[in-house]
Tab-separated table of N, CA and C in Angstrom:
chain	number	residue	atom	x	y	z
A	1	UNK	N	157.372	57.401	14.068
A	1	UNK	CA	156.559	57.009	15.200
A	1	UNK	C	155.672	58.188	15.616
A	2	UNK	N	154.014	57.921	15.445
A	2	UNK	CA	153.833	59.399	16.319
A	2	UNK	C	153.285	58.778	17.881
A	3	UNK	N	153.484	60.143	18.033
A	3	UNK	CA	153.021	60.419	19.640
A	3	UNK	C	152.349	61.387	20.070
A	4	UNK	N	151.654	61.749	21.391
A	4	UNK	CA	150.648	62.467	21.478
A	4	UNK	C	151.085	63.363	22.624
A	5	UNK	N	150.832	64.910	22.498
A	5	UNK	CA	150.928	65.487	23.953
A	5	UNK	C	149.698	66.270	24.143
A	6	UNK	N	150.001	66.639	25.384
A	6	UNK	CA	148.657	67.532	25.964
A	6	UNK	C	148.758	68.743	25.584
A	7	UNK	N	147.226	69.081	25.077
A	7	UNK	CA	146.933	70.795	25.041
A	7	UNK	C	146.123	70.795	25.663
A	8	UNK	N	145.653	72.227	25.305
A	8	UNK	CA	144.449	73.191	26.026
A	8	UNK	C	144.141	73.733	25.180
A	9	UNK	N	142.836	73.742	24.793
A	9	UNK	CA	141.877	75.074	24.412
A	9	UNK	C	142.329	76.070	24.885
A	10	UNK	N	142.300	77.424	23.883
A	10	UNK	CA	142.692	78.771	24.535
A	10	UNK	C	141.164	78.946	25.101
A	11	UNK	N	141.449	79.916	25.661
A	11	UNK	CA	140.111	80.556	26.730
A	11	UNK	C	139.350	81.424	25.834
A	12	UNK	N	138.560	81.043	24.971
A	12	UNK	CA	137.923	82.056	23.671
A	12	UNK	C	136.440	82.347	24.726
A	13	UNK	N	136.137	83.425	25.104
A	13	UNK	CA	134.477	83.299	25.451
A	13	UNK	C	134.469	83.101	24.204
A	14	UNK	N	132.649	82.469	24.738
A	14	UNK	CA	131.576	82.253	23.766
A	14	UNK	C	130.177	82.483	24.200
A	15	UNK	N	129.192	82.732	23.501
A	15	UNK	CA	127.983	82.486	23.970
A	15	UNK	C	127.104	81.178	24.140
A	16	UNK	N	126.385	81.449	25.070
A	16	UNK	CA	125.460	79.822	25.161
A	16	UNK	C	124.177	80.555	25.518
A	17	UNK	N	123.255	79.198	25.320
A	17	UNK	CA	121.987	79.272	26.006
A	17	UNK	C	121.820	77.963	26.330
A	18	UNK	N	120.694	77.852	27.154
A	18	UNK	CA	120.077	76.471	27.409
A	18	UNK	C	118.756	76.418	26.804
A	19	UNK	N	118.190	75.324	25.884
A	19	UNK	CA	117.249	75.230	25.675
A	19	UNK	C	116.432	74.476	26.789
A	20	UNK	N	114.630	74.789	26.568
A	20	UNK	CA	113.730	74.994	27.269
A	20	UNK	C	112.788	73.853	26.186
A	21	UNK	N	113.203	73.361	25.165
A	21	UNK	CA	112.360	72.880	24.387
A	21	UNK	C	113.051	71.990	23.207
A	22	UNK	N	112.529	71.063	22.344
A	22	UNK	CA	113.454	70.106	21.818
A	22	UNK	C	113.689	71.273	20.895
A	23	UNK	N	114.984	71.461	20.635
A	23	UNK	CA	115.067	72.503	19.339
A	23	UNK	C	116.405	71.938	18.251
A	24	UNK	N	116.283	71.895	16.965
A	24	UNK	CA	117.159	71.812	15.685
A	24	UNK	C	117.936	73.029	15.325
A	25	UNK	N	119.075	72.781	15.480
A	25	UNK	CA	120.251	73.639	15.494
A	25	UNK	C	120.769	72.797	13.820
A	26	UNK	N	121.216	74.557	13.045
A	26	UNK	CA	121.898	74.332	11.889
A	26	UNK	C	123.312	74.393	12.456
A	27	UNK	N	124.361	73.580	12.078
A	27	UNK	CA	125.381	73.136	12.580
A	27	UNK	C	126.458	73.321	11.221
A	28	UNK	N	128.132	73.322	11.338
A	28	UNK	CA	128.620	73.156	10.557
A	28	UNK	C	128.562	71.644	10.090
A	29	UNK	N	128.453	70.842	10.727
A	29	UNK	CA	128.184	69.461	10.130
A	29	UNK	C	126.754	69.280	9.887
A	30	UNK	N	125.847	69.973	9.420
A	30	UNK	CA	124.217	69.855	9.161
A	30	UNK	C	123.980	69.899	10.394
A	31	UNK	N	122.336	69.630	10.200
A	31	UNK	CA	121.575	69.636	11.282
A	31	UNK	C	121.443	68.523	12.623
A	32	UNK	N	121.395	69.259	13.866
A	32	UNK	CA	121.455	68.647	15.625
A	32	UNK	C	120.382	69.103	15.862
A	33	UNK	N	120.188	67.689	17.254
A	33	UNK	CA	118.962	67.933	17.740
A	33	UNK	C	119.663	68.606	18.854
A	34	UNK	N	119.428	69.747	19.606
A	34	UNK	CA	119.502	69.623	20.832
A	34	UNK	C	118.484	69.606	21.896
A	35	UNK	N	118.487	68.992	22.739
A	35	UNK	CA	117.360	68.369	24.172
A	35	UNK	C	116.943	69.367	25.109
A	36	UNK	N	116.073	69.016	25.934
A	36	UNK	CA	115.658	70.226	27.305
A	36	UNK	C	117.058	69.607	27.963
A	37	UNK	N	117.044	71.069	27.987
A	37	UNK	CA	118.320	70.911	29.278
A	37	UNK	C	119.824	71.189	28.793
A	38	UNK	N	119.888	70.865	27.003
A	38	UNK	CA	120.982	70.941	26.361
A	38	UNK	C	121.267	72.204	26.504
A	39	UNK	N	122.712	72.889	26.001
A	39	UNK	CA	123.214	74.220	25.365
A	39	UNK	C	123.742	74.303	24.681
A	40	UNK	N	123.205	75.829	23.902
A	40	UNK	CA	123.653	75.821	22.254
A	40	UNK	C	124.935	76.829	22.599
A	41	UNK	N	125.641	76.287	21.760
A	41	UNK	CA	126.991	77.286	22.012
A	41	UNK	C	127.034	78.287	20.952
A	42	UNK	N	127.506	79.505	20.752
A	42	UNK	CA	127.959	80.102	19.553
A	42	UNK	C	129.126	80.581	19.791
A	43	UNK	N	129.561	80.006	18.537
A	43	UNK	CA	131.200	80.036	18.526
A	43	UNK	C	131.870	81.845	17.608
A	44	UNK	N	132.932	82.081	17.600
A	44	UNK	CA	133.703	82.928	17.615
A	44	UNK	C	133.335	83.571	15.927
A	45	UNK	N	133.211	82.662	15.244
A	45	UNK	CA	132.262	83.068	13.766
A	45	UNK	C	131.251	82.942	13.637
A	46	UNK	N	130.275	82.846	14.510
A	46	UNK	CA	128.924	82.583	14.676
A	46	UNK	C	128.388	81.124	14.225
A	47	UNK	N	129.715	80.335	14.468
A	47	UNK	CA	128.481	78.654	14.111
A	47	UNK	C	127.779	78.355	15.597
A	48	UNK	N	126.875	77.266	15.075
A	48	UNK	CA	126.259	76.776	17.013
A	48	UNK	C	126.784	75.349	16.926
A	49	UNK	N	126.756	74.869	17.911
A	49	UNK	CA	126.137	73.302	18.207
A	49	UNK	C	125.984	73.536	19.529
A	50	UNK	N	125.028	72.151	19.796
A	50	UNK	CA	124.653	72.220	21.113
A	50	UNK	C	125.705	71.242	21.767
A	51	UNK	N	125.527	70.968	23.383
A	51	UNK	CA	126.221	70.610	24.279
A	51	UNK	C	125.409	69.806	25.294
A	52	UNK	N	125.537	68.332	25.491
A	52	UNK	CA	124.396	68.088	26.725
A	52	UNK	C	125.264	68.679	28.110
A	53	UNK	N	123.893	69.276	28.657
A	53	UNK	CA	124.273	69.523	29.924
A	53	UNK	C	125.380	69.291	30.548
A	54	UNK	N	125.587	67.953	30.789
A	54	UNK	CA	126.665	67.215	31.950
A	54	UNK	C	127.965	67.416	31.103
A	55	UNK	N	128.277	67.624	29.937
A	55	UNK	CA	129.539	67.844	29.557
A	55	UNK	C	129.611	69.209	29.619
A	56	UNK	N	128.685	70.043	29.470
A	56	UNK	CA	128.389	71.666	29.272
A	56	UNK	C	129.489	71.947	31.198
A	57	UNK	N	128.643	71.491	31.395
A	57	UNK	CA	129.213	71.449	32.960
A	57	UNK	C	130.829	70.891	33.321
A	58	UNK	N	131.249	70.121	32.738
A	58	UNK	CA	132.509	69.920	33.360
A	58	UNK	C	133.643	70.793	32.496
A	59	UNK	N	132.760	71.373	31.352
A	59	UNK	CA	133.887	72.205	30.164
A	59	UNK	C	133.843	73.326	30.451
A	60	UNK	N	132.434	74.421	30.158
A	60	UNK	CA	132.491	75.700	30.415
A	60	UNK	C	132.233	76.322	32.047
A	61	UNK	N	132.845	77.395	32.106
A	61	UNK	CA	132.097	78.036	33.222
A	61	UNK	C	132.397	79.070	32.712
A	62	UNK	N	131.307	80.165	34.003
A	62	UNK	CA	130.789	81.561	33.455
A	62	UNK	C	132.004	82.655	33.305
A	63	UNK	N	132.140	83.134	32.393
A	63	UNK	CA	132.973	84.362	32.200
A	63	UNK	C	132.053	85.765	32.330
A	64	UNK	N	133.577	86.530	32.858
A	64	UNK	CA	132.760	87.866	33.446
A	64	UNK	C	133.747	88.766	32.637
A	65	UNK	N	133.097	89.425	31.710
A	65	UNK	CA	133.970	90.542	30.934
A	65	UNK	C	133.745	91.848	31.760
């Protein structure tokens, strides 16, 4: 039988930006569009993808090293 429990993401910073313009992000799954307003994330080995806004918002917030 399976079953499911809860995790968490560990707390890895990462970098982001917000784009300002429609921009094509090389992705580990090929190529994303990301939107005005989207953010591109870069992850811990340097891949990107982007993020729309409103999820960007309820997932990350700002880290202060």
């Amino acid at each position: 039988m399976q079953y499911s429990i809860s995790v968490m993401k560990k707390p890895i910073p990462v970098k982001a930006y917000q784009v300002e313009q429609v921009t094509i992000i090389n992705t580990l799954e090929g190529k994303l569009t990301a939107q005005i307003g989207d953010w591109v994330i870069t992850g811990v080995d340097g891949e990107q993808w982007p993020v729309k806004k409103e999820i960007f918002e309820k997932t990350y917030e700002l880290y202060k090293n």
